[in-house]
């Protein structure tokens, strides 16, 4: 399962004593260790989630008459029945001068909003939305970078009970219309452009195309950012600053809503068709995020949290929810390597305590020679979070060797589907090389084989066998729930099948081997793509790789594509070294039949390698939704290569 049984890091006695999780245990399960707490949390669902509600101080208008009804239905369980609350009210419970948002971008700009200023802007904008006629259940959309105005707009929408959905401005117009076109937004927030990797990106033409394709929209709000201004729209166009000035002094008002009232529409990657609109409820999202922030991430009021994300990834929604803790969010917009150590520069300058990023970023930073332990003062930093794809064991080595030795490195895993985590940090437990620390509290995670038998220490499907509050309310335009049930509950009836290929060990740690639909299966021997990438990307000549199965008769052969470092040639010697490494350290069955160099590898807009798109391309089958790719031209490198 792991390379060593010795932990890479353990929390100090003081850190354990100070942890929110320790206080939670003392209050609800005195004397329990994490394993015992976890078992209680998934067997006594009502008691656990009631405890999270109380411990995190969920602000509500009407208390629930029942914590959980229809607990035997999966899907179909109902949480906190009868409760009313408002999501935005919970995030705006602090109204003082403590910094709420600090904005940084790659051009060097910096802005700051206190909790009081944030609440004032939300109050003004919510008043404007009410003037626009926005009602609970109406949709409000944002085509915005990771800027403070995006957070303000989301909170204003939530204040009045509208449903928020966002795309980052690196999405092309077609990709945005594939998403927003489904939900028919009444109000759309837009900006004219952004900077990325030292280049100005004028998006006004895309904005015009998007607005022309949204006949439902009645009001457009132009947000100032950089030198670009959206100056025309097919409907009423409002200037952000003028709108706030016109409603200045309006105190925040929060519409009480049922626990499962829709809050967000998030979207699947869309690489196999039009993206699914995944509807998340306000109460479930709030409770799940509060649990993850307070108990798993150990966030406190004095923390300063950054997560490198865009508004098109669910980690943006996760980041915003941390306002409920009263801490400071550091929002960054731009390229992570516009300067070699840009994100670590920001972390040092802003005294970041919790740093969130992706496994791909950490791998790229290592290959770029970024060594913050030698160049940066990261004395404030105590936790580093990694998600998006599996963090290889070498990634753990890099962090503890070259970033900081005394640090909780938490590789976490979940997804857009649940807007949260199945596997999370344990701030009072050790970190083992290549291993995700623990199953998240309240999430009854198991590993099943193809026949639905539970596995320990073997690879299989990640499933969740009991309900949890952040299960989606449903899919958009799926009135009978058939598409929703088909997506998660058909493979193992009564259990959520997440689509991750994983293993759980005896101490409760987990390893993620990749997406189960991308598992390589030559000769009937299954292996996750992450295992192959780990071995290949050890070689300095290889920047990144993608591996897929090529159908040959009734079997498949492994085909490996590599993007090489500048100046490197894929000669016979390099191919031999790669094959020898895979044979020795992965499996002789998975030695690639073909190794080919490509100049680029297709990625989804959220940055994940599009393995299924590559698989379709090499077989000459159509890639159904190129607009779901951040770099759709890259797929051309894979057509007709075999």
Coordinates of C-alpha atoms in Angstrom, one line a residue:
X1 CA 0.0 0.0 0.0
X2 CA 2.7 2.5 0.9
X3 CA 6.5 2.7 0.6
X4 CA 7.1 2.7 4.4
X5 CA 5.2 2.1 7.6
X6 CA 7.0 5.0 9.3
X7 CA 5.1 8.3 9.2
X8 CA 6.6 11.3 7.5
X9 CA 5.1 13.6 10.0
X10 CA 3.2 13.6 13.2
X11 CA 1.4 16.4 15.0
X12 CA 2.9 17.7 18.2
X13 CA 1.1 17.1 21.5
X14 CA 0.3 20.9 21.5
X15 CA -1.2 20.8 18.1
X16 CA -3.4 17.9 19.0
X17 CA -4.5 19.6 22.2
X18 CA -5.4 22.8 20.3
X19 CA -7.2 21.1 17.4
X20 CA -10.9 21.7 16.9
X21 CA -11.3 18.0 16.4
X22 CA -9.9 17.3 19.9
X23 CA -12.5 19.7 21.3
X24 CA -15.2 18.0 19.3
X25 CA -14.1 14.6 20.6
X26 CA -14.0 15.8 24.2
X27 CA -17.6 17.1 23.9
X28 CA -19.2 14.3 22.0
X29 CA -17.1 11.1 22.2
X30 CA -14.7 11.5 25.2
X31 CA -11.6 9.3 24.9
X32 CA -12.2 8.3 21.3
X33 CA -9.4 8.1 18.8
X34 CA -10.0 9.0 15.1
X35 CA -11.0 5.4 14.1
X36 CA -13.5 5.2 16.9
X37 CA -14.9 8.6 16.1
X38 CA -15.2 7.7 12.5
X39 CA -17.1 4.5 13.3
X40 CA -19.5 6.4 15.5
X41 CA -20.0 9.1 12.8
X42 CA -21.1 6.6 10.2
X43 CA -23.2 4.3 12.4
X44 CA -24.9 7.0 14.3
X45 CA -25.6 9.4 11.5
X46 CA -28.2 11.5 13.3
X47 CA -26.1 11.9 16.4
X48 CA -23.0 12.9 14.4
X49 CA -24.6 15.4 12.1
X50 CA -26.6 17.0 14.9
X51 CA -23.2 17.3 16.7
X52 CA -21.7 19.0 13.7
X53 CA -24.7 21.4 13.5
X54 CA -24.3 22.3 17.2
X55 CA -20.5 22.5 17.3
X56 CA -20.2 24.7 14.2
X57 CA -23.0 26.9 15.4
X58 CA -25.2 26.7 12.3
X59 CA -27.2 29.9 12.1
X60 CA -30.9 29.0 11.4
X61 CA -34.3 30.5 11.6
X62 CA -36.4 27.3 12.3
X63 CA -34.9 24.3 14.1
X64 CA -35.3 20.9 12.4
X65 CA -38.0 18.6 13.6
X66 CA -35.9 15.6 12.5
X67 CA -32.2 15.3 11.7
X68 CA -32.7 12.5 9.3
X69 CA -35.8 10.8 7.7
X70 CA -35.9 7.9 5.3
X71 CA -32.3 7.0 6.2
X72 CA -32.7 3.6 4.5
X73 CA -33.2 5.3 1.1
X74 CA -30.1 5.9 -1.1
X75 CA -30.9 8.2 -2.7
X76 CA -34.0 9.7 -1.0
X77 CA -32.9 10.3 2.6
X78 CA -34.0 13.8 3.9
X79 CA -31.8 15.8 6.2
X80 CA -32.7 18.4 8.9
X81 CA -36.4 18.2 7.9
X82 CA -38.3 21.4 8.7
X83 CA -35.2 23.5 9.3
X84 CA -34.9 26.9 7.6
X85 CA -31.6 28.8 7.2
X86 CA -29.8 31.0 4.8
X87 CA -26.4 30.0 3.4
X88 CA -25.1 33.6 3.1
X89 CA -26.1 34.5 6.6
X90 CA -23.9 31.7 7.9
X91 CA -20.9 33.0 5.9
X92 CA -21.5 36.6 7.0
X93 CA -21.9 36.0 10.7
X94 CA -18.8 38.1 11.3
X95 CA -19.1 41.9 10.8
X96 CA -15.8 43.4 12.1
X97 CA -12.6 44.8 10.7
X98 CA -10.9 41.5 10.6
X99 CA -9.8 40.8 6.9
X100 CA -12.3 38.6 5.1
X101 CA -10.9 38.7 1.5
X102 CA -7.4 39.6 0.3
X103 CA -7.1 39.6 -3.4
X104 CA -3.8 39.2 -5.3
X105 CA -3.2 38.7 -9.0
X106 CA -0.2 38.1 -11.2
X107 CA 0.2 41.8 -12.1
X108 CA 0.9 42.6 -8.4
X109 CA -2.5 44.1 -7.6
X110 CA -3.7 43.7 -4.0
X111 CA -7.0 44.6 -2.5
X112 CA -8.5 43.8 0.9
X113 CA -12.1 43.6 2.2
X114 CA -12.9 43.3 5.9
X115 CA -15.8 41.2 7.1
X116 CA -17.8 44.4 7.7
X117 CA -17.0 45.7 4.2
X118 CA -17.9 42.3 2.7
X119 CA -21.3 42.3 4.5
X120 CA -22.0 45.9 3.4
X121 CA -21.3 45.0 -0.3
X122 CA -23.4 41.9 -0.1
X123 CA -26.3 43.9 1.4
X124 CA -26.1 46.5 -1.3
X125 CA -25.9 44.0 -4.2
X126 CA -28.7 41.8 -2.7
X127 CA -30.9 44.9 -2.6
X128 CA -30.2 45.4 -6.3
X129 CA -31.0 41.8 -7.1
X130 CA -34.3 42.2 -5.3
X131 CA -35.0 45.4 -7.4
X132 CA -34.3 43.3 -10.5
X133 CA -37.1 41.0 -9.4
X134 CA -34.9 38.0 -8.4
X135 CA -36.8 35.5 -6.4
X136 CA -35.9 32.3 -4.6
X137 CA -35.1 29.7 -7.1
X138 CA -34.1 32.1 -9.9
X139 CA -30.7 31.6 -11.3
X140 CA -27.8 34.1 -11.1
X141 CA -24.6 33.3 -13.1
X142 CA -21.1 34.7 -13.0
X143 CA -18.5 34.7 -15.9
X144 CA -15.8 36.0 -13.6
X145 CA -12.2 35.3 -12.4
X146 CA -11.4 34.5 -8.8
X147 CA -11.9 38.1 -7.7
X148 CA -13.7 39.5 -4.6
X149 CA -16.7 40.5 -6.7
X150 CA -17.4 36.9 -7.5
X151 CA -17.7 36.1 -3.8
X152 CA -19.9 39.1 -3.2
X153 CA -22.2 38.2 -6.1
X154 CA -22.5 34.6 -5.0
X155 CA -23.4 35.7 -1.4
X156 CA -25.9 38.3 -2.7
X157 CA -27.6 35.7 -4.8
X158 CA -27.7 33.3 -1.8
X159 CA -29.1 36.0 0.4
X160 CA -32.2 36.2 -1.7
X161 CA -32.5 32.5 -2.3
X162 CA -31.3 32.5 -5.9
X163 CA -29.2 29.7 -7.3
X164 CA -25.6 30.6 -8.2
X165 CA -23.5 29.1 -11.0
X166 CA -20.2 30.3 -12.3
X167 CA -17.6 29.7 -15.0
X168 CA -14.2 31.2 -15.2
X169 CA -13.4 33.5 -18.2
X170 CA -10.9 30.9 -19.6
X171 CA -14.1 28.9 -20.6
X172 CA -14.9 29.5 -24.3
X173 CA -18.3 30.9 -25.2
X174 CA -19.6 27.5 -26.4
X175 CA -18.5 25.8 -23.1
X176 CA -20.3 28.5 -21.1
X177 CA -23.5 28.2 -23.1
X178 CA -23.4 24.4 -22.7
X179 CA -23.6 25.2 -18.9
X180 CA -25.5 28.4 -18.4
X181 CA -27.8 27.6 -21.3
X182 CA -29.3 24.8 -19.3
X183 CA -30.2 26.8 -16.3
X184 CA -31.6 30.0 -18.0
X185 CA -30.1 32.7 -15.6
X186 CA -32.1 35.8 -15.0
X187 CA -29.0 37.9 -14.1
X188 CA -25.4 37.4 -15.4
X189 CA -22.3 39.0 -14.0
X190 CA -19.4 39.4 -16.5
X191 CA -16.0 41.0 -16.8
X192 CA -14.2 42.0 -20.0
X193 CA -11.0 40.1 -19.5
X194 CA -8.1 39.0 -17.2
X195 CA -4.4 38.4 -17.2
X196 CA -2.7 35.0 -17.5
X197 CA 0.9 34.2 -17.7
X198 CA 1.9 37.7 -18.5
X199 CA -0.6 38.2 -21.3
X200 CA -3.8 40.2 -21.4
X201 CA -6.8 38.2 -22.3
X202 CA -9.6 40.3 -23.8
X203 CA -12.9 38.3 -23.4
X204 CA -15.4 40.9 -24.6
X205 CA -16.1 39.0 -27.8
X206 CA -16.8 35.8 -25.8
X207 CA -19.1 37.8 -23.4
X208 CA -21.1 39.2 -26.4
X209 CA -21.5 35.6 -27.8
X210 CA -22.6 34.3 -24.4
X211 CA -25.1 37.0 -23.7
X212 CA -26.6 36.6 -27.2
X213 CA -27.1 32.9 -26.4
X214 CA -29.0 33.5 -23.1
X215 CA -32.5 34.7 -24.0
X216 CA -33.6 34.2 -20.3
X217 CA -31.3 36.9 -19.1
X218 CA -32.9 40.2 -18.1
X219 CA -30.0 42.0 -16.4
X220 CA -26.2 42.1 -17.0
X221 CA -23.8 43.5 -14.5
X222 CA -20.4 44.6 -15.8
X223 CA -17.6 44.0 -13.2
X224 CA -14.5 46.2 -13.6
X225 CA -11.3 44.2 -13.8
X226 CA -8.2 45.3 -15.6
X227 CA -8.4 47.6 -18.6
X228 CA -11.4 45.9 -20.2
X229 CA -15.0 47.1 -19.9
X230 CA -18.1 45.4 -21.1
X231 CA -20.0 48.4 -22.5
X232 CA -23.0 46.8 -24.4
X233 CA -25.5 44.0 -23.8
X234 CA -28.7 42.9 -25.4
X235 CA -30.6 43.7 -22.2
X236 CA -30.3 46.1 -19.3
X237 CA -26.6 46.7 -18.6
X238 CA -25.5 47.8 -15.1
X239 CA -22.1 49.0 -13.8
X240 CA -21.0 47.2 -10.7
X241 CA -19.7 50.3 -8.8
X242 CA -22.8 52.3 -9.8
X243 CA -25.1 49.5 -8.6
X244 CA -23.4 49.3 -5.2
X245 CA -23.4 53.1 -4.8
X246 CA -27.1 53.2 -5.6
X247 CA -27.9 50.7 -2.9
X248 CA -25.2 51.7 -0.3
X249 CA -26.4 51.4 3.3
X250 CA -28.8 48.5 2.6
X251 CA -28.2 46.1 5.4
X252 CA -27.9 42.4 4.5
X253 CA -31.3 40.6 4.5
X254 CA -31.5 36.9 4.5
X255 CA -34.4 34.9 3.1
X256 CA -35.1 31.9 5.3
X257 CA -35.2 28.8 3.1
X258 CA -35.6 25.0 3.6
X259 CA -32.4 23.0 4.3
X260 CA -32.4 21.4 0.9
X261 CA -33.2 24.6 -1.1
X262 CA -30.9 24.7 -4.2
X263 CA -27.8 26.9 -3.7
X264 CA -25.4 26.0 -6.5
X265 CA -25.4 24.4 -10.0
X266 CA -22.0 22.8 -10.6
X267 CA -21.1 20.9 -13.7
X268 CA -19.5 17.6 -14.6
X269 CA -16.4 17.9 -16.9
X270 CA -18.5 17.4 -20.0
X271 CA -15.9 15.3 -21.9
X272 CA -18.4 12.6 -22.8
X273 CA -21.3 14.9 -23.7
X274 CA -23.0 18.0 -22.5
X275 CA -22.0 18.7 -18.9
X276 CA -24.5 17.5 -16.3
X277 CA -25.9 20.3 -14.1
X278 CA -25.4 19.1 -10.5
X279 CA -27.7 20.9 -8.1
X280 CA -26.4 21.2 -4.5
X281 CA -28.5 22.3 -1.6
X282 CA -27.7 25.1 0.8
X283 CA -27.9 23.2 4.0
X284 CA -26.0 20.2 2.9
X285 CA -23.2 22.2 1.3
X286 CA -22.9 24.4 4.4
X287 CA -22.8 21.5 6.8
X288 CA -20.4 19.4 4.8
X289 CA -18.0 22.4 4.3
X290 CA -18.2 23.4 8.0
X291 CA -17.3 19.9 8.9
X292 CA -14.4 19.8 6.5
X293 CA -13.1 23.3 7.5
X294 CA -13.5 23.1 11.2
X295 CA -12.9 19.4 12.0
X296 CA -10.7 18.2 9.2
X297 CA -8.7 21.3 8.2
X298 CA -8.7 22.7 11.7
X299 CA -9.5 26.3 10.5
X300 CA -9.8 29.0 13.1
X301 CA -10.6 32.7 13.0
X302 CA -6.9 33.7 12.8
X303 CA -6.1 31.5 9.8
X304 CA -5.3 32.8 6.4
X305 CA -6.4 30.3 3.7
X306 CA -5.4 30.3 0.0
X307 CA -6.6 27.7 -2.5
X308 CA -5.3 28.0 -6.0
X309 CA -8.5 27.6 -8.0
X310 CA -10.8 29.3 -10.5
X311 CA -14.5 30.0 -10.2
X312 CA -15.1 27.0 -12.6
X313 CA -13.9 24.4 -10.0
X314 CA -15.8 23.3 -6.9
X315 CA -12.8 24.2 -4.8
X316 CA -13.8 27.8 -5.3
X317 CA -17.1 27.1 -3.6
X318 CA -15.3 25.2 -0.9
X319 CA -12.9 28.1 -0.4
X320 CA -15.7 30.6 -0.1
X321 CA -17.5 28.6 2.6
X322 CA -14.5 29.1 4.9
X323 CA -15.8 32.6 5.5
X324 CA -18.2 31.0 8.0
X325 CA -15.2 30.3 10.3
X326 CA -14.4 34.0 10.2
X327 CA -10.9 33.5 8.8
X328 CA -9.2 35.4 5.9
X329 CA -9.4 34.1 2.4
X330 CA -6.5 34.9 0.0
X331 CA -7.9 35.0 -3.6
X332 CA -5.3 34.6 -6.3
X333 CA -6.0 35.2 -10.0
X334 CA -3.4 34.4 -12.6
X335 CA -0.9 31.8 -13.6
X336 CA 0.8 29.8 -10.9
X337 CA 4.2 30.1 -12.6
X338 CA 4.1 33.6 -14.0
X339 CA 7.1 33.9 -11.8
X340 CA 8.8 30.6 -10.7
X341 CA 7.6 30.6 -7.1
X342 CA 4.6 32.9 -7.5
X343 CA 2.2 31.1 -5.2
X344 CA 4.9 30.6 -2.5
X345 CA 5.7 34.3 -2.8
X346 CA 2.1 35.1 -2.1
X347 CA 2.0 32.6 0.8
X348 CA 5.1 34.2 2.4
X349 CA 3.9 37.8 1.9
X350 CA 0.4 37.1 3.2
X351 CA 1.4 34.9 6.0
X352 CA -0.7 32.0 4.7
X353 CA -1.4 29.3 7.3
X354 CA -3.3 26.9 5.1
X355 CA -2.2 26.5 1.5
X356 CA -4.4 24.6 -1.0
X357 CA -3.3 23.5 -4.4
X358 CA -3.3 20.5 -6.8
X359 CA -1.0 17.5 -7.1
X360 CA -0.2 18.6 -10.7
X361 CA 1.0 22.0 -9.3
X362 CA 3.3 20.4 -6.8
X363 CA 4.8 18.1 -9.4
X364 CA 5.3 21.0 -11.8
X365 CA 6.9 23.1 -9.0
X366 CA 9.4 20.3 -8.2
X367 CA 10.3 19.9 -11.9
X368 CA 10.8 23.7 -12.1
X369 CA 13.2 23.6 -9.3
X370 CA 11.1 25.6 -6.8
X371 CA 12.6 25.0 -3.3
X372 CA 10.7 27.2 -0.9
X373 CA 12.5 25.8 2.1
X374 CA 15.6 27.6 1.0
X375 CA 14.1 30.7 -0.4
X376 CA 10.9 31.6 1.5
X377 CA 9.8 32.3 5.0
X378 CA 6.9 29.9 5.4
X379 CA 6.9 30.0 9.2
X380 CA 3.2 30.7 9.4
X381 CA 2.3 27.8 7.2
X382 CA 1.0 24.7 9.1
X383 CA -1.1 22.8 6.5
X384 CA -0.8 22.1 2.8
X385 CA -3.8 20.6 1.0
X386 CA -3.6 18.8 -2.3
X387 CA -6.4 17.6 -4.5
X388 CA -7.5 17.4 -8.2
X389 CA -5.6 14.1 -8.9
X390 CA -3.7 11.6 -6.8
X391 CA -0.5 13.0 -5.1
X392 CA 2.3 10.6 -5.9
X393 CA 4.6 9.4 -3.0
X394 CA 7.3 11.5 -4.6
X395 CA 5.1 14.5 -4.1
X396 CA 5.1 13.8 -0.4
X397 CA 8.9 13.7 -0.5
X398 CA 9.1 17.0 -2.3
X399 CA 6.8 18.8 0.2
X400 CA 8.6 17.6 3.3
X401 CA 12.1 18.0 1.7
X402 CA 11.7 21.2 -0.3
X403 CA 8.7 23.1 1.1
X404 CA 8.6 22.6 4.9
X405 CA 9.3 19.7 7.2
X406 CA 6.9 20.5 10.0
X407 CA 3.6 20.6 8.1
X408 CA 0.4 18.7 7.8
X409 CA 0.3 17.5 4.2
X410 CA -3.2 16.5 3.5
X411 CA -4.0 14.8 0.1
X412 CA -7.8 15.0 0.0
X413 CA -10.3 13.6 -2.5
X414 CA -13.9 14.0 -3.3
X415 CA -15.5 15.8 -6.2
X416 CA -17.9 18.2 -7.9
X417 CA -20.6 15.5 -7.5
X418 CA -20.7 16.0 -3.7
X419 CA -19.0 19.5 -3.5
X420 CA -16.9 18.0 -0.8
X421 CA -14.6 15.2 0.3
X422 CA -14.9 11.4 0.8
X423 CA -11.2 11.3 2.0
X424 CA -10.0 14.1 4.1
X425 CA -7.3 15.4 6.5
X426 CA -7.0 14.2 10.0
X427 CA -5.2 17.0 11.9
X428 CA -4.6 14.9 15.0
X429 CA -3.1 12.0 13.0
X430 CA 0.2 11.1 11.3
X431 CA 0.9 11.4 7.6
X432 CA 2.2 8.4 5.7
X433 CA 4.0 8.6 2.3
X434 CA 1.7 8.3 -0.7
X435 CA -1.4 7.9 1.5
X436 CA -4.5 10.0 2.1
X437 CA -5.0 10.2 5.8
X438 CA -8.5 9.1 6.6
X439 CA -12.1 8.6 5.4
X440 CA -14.1 11.8 6.1
X441 CA -16.3 11.8 9.1
X442 CA -19.9 11.0 8.4
X443 CA -19.1 9.5 5.0
X444 CA -19.5 5.7 5.1
X445 CA -16.8 4.9 2.6
X446 CA -16.0 1.4 1.6
X447 CA -14.1 -0.3 -1.3
X448 CA -16.0 -2.9 -3.4
X449 CA -14.9 -5.3 -6.0
X450 CA -16.8 -5.7 -9.2
X451 CA -19.3 -8.1 -7.5
X452 CA -20.0 -5.7 -4.6
X453 CA -17.8 -7.5 -2.0
X454 CA -16.0 -5.3 0.5
X455 CA -12.2 -5.1 0.2
X456 CA -9.5 -4.2 2.6
X457 CA -5.9 -3.8 1.3
X458 CA -7.0 -4.5 -2.3
X459 CA -7.9 -2.1 -5.1
X460 CA -11.5 -1.5 -6.0
X461 CA -14.3 1.0 -6.4
X462 CA -14.9 3.8 -3.9
X463 CA -18.5 3.6 -2.7
X464 CA -20.4 5.3 0.1
X465 CA -23.1 3.0 1.6
X466 CA -25.0 5.5 3.8
X467 CA -26.6 8.9 3.1
X468 CA -24.8 12.2 3.7
X469 CA -26.1 15.7 3.6
X470 CA -24.2 17.0 0.6
X471 CA -25.6 14.4 -1.8
X472 CA -26.9 16.5 -4.7
X473 CA -30.5 17.7 -4.6
X474 CA -30.5 16.2 -8.2
X475 CA -29.5 17.0 -11.7
X476 CA -30.9 20.0 -13.6
X477 CA -33.6 19.1 -16.1
X478 CA -34.0 15.6 -14.6
X479 CA -37.5 15.7 -13.3
X480 CA -37.8 12.0 -12.5
X481 CA -34.3 11.6 -11.2
X482 CA -33.4 8.9 -13.6
X483 CA -30.2 10.5 -14.8
X484 CA -29.1 11.1 -11.3
X485 CA -29.7 7.5 -10.2
X486 CA -28.0 6.2 -13.3
X487 CA -24.9 8.3 -12.6
X488 CA -24.2 7.0 -9.1
X489 CA -26.5 4.2 -8.0
X490 CA -26.9 1.7 -10.9
X491 CA -23.6 -0.2 -10.4
X492 CA -24.2 -1.0 -6.8
X493 CA -27.9 -0.5 -5.9
X494 CA -28.2 1.3 -2.5
X495 CA -24.7 2.6 -2.6
X496 CA -23.1 5.7 -4.1
X497 CA -20.4 4.6 -6.6
X498 CA -18.0 7.5 -7.1
X499 CA -15.9 6.3 -10.0
X500 CA -12.6 6.3 -8.2
X501 CA -10.2 3.3 -8.2
X502 CA -8.8 3.1 -4.6
X503 CA -7.6 0.9 -1.8
X504 CA -8.2 1.1 2.0
X505 CA -5.6 -0.2 4.4
X506 CA -6.0 -1.6 7.8
X507 CA -5.1 1.6 9.6
X508 CA -7.8 3.6 7.7
X509 CA -5.5 5.3 5.2
X510 CA -6.4 5.3 1.5
X511 CA -4.6 5.4 -1.8
X512 CA -6.3 6.7 -5.0
X513 CA -5.1 5.1 -8.2
X514 CA -7.2 7.2 -10.7
X515 CA -10.6 7.2 -12.2
X516 CA -12.1 3.7 -12.5
X517 CA -13.4 4.4 -16.0
X518 CA -9.8 5.1 -17.1
X519 CA -8.3 1.9 -15.4
X520 CA -6.0 0.0 -17.7
X521 CA -7.0 -3.6 -18.1
X522 CA -4.7 -5.6 -20.4
X523 CA -5.2 -9.3 -20.1
X524 CA -7.8 -8.7 -17.4
X525 CA -5.3 -7.2 -15.0
X526 CA -6.5 -3.8 -13.7
X527 CA -4.2 -0.9 -12.8
X528 CA -4.9 2.7 -12.1
X529 CA -3.3 5.3 -14.4
X530 CA -1.9 7.2 -11.5
X531 CA 0.5 4.3 -10.8
X532 CA 1.8 4.4 -14.3
X533 CA 2.2 8.2 -14.3
X534 CA 4.0 8.1 -11.0
X535 CA 6.7 5.8 -12.5
X536 CA 7.0 7.6 -15.8
X537 CA 7.1 11.1 -14.4
X538 CA 10.0 10.2 -12.1
X539 CA 12.1 10.7 -15.2
X540 CA 13.3 14.3 -15.5
X541 CA 12.9 14.1 -19.3
X542 CA 9.1 13.6 -18.9
X543 CA 7.0 16.6 -18.0
X544 CA 3.7 14.7 -17.9
X545 CA 2.1 11.7 -19.4
X546 CA -1.3 10.2 -20.4
X547 CA -1.9 6.4 -20.8
X548 CA -4.9 4.8 -22.4
X549 CA -6.0 1.3 -23.4
X550 CA -6.0 0.6 -27.2
X551 CA -8.5 -2.0 -28.2
X552 CA -6.9 -4.9 -30.0
X553 CA -9.4 -7.7 -30.7
X554 CA -10.9 -8.8 -27.4
X555 CA -8.0 -7.3 -25.4
X556 CA -6.4 -4.0 -24.9
X557 CA -2.8 -2.8 -25.1
X558 CA -1.3 0.1 -23.2
X559 CA -0.4 3.2 -25.1
X560 CA 1.7 5.8 -23.4
X561 CA 2.0 9.4 -24.6
X562 CA 4.6 11.7 -23.0
X563 CA 5.2 15.4 -23.1
X564 CA 8.9 15.9 -22.9
X565 CA 11.1 18.6 -21.4
X566 CA 12.5 21.2 -23.9
X567 CA 15.2 19.7 -26.1
X568 CA 14.5 16.1 -25.1
X569 CA 14.0 13.5 -27.9
X570 CA 12.1 10.3 -27.4
X571 CA 14.8 8.0 -28.7
X572 CA 15.1 4.2 -28.2
X573 CA 17.2 4.6 -25.1
X574 CA 14.6 6.8 -23.3
X575 CA 11.8 4.4 -24.4
X576 CA 13.8 1.5 -23.0
X577 CA 14.3 3.2 -19.7
X578 CA 10.6 4.0 -19.4
X579 CA 9.6 0.4 -20.2
X580 CA 12.2 -1.0 -17.8
X581 CA 10.9 1.2 -15.0
X582 CA 7.3 0.2 -15.6
X583 CA 8.2 -3.5 -15.8
X584 CA 10.2 -3.4 -12.6
X585 CA 8.1 -1.1 -10.5
X586 CA 4.5 -1.3 -11.8
X587 CA 3.8 -4.5 -13.7
X588 CA 5.1 -6.5 -16.7
X589 CA 1.5 -6.6 -17.9
X590 CA 1.4 -2.8 -18.2
X591 CA 4.5 -2.2 -20.2
X592 CA 3.3 0.0 -23.0
X593 CA 3.0 -1.5 -26.5
X594 CA 3.6 2.0 -27.9
X595 CA 5.3 5.1 -26.4
X596 CA 4.7 8.3 -28.4
X597 CA 5.8 11.9 -27.8
X598 CA 3.1 14.7 -28.1
X599 CA 3.6 18.4 -27.8
X600 CA 0.5 18.8 -25.5
X601 CA -1.9 16.7 -23.5
X602 CA -5.6 17.6 -23.4
X603 CA -7.0 18.8 -20.1
X604 CA -10.5 19.6 -18.9
X605 CA -11.1 23.2 -18.0
X606 CA -10.6 22.3 -14.3
X607 CA -7.1 21.0 -15.2
X608 CA -7.6 17.3 -15.2
X609 CA -6.0 15.1 -17.9
X610 CA -8.8 14.1 -20.3
X611 CA -8.0 10.4 -20.6
X612 CA -11.3 9.4 -22.0
X613 CA -11.0 12.0 -24.8
X614 CA -7.6 10.6 -25.7
X615 CA -9.0 7.1 -25.7
X616 CA -11.8 8.0 -28.1
X617 CA -9.4 10.0 -30.4
X618 CA -6.9 7.1 -30.9
X619 CA -9.8 4.8 -31.9
X620 CA -11.0 7.3 -34.4
X621 CA -14.2 7.9 -32.5
X622 CA -15.6 11.4 -32.1
X623 CA -14.7 13.3 -29.0
X624 CA -18.2 14.5 -28.1
X625 CA -17.5 17.8 -26.4
X626 CA -14.3 19.5 -27.3
X627 CA -15.6 22.7 -25.6
X628 CA -15.1 20.9 -22.3
X629 CA -11.3 21.0 -22.9
X630 CA -9.1 23.9 -21.9
X631 CA -6.8 23.1 -24.9
X632 CA -9.1 21.4 -27.5
X633 CA -6.4 21.6 -30.3
X634 CA -4.3 19.1 -28.3
X635 CA -6.6 16.3 -29.2
X636 CA -5.5 16.5 -32.8
X637 CA -2.1 15.0 -31.8
X638 CA -3.8 11.7 -30.9
X639 CA -6.0 11.2 -34.0
X640 CA -4.8 8.5 -36.3
X641 CA -1.5 7.8 -34.5
X642 CA -2.0 4.0 -34.3

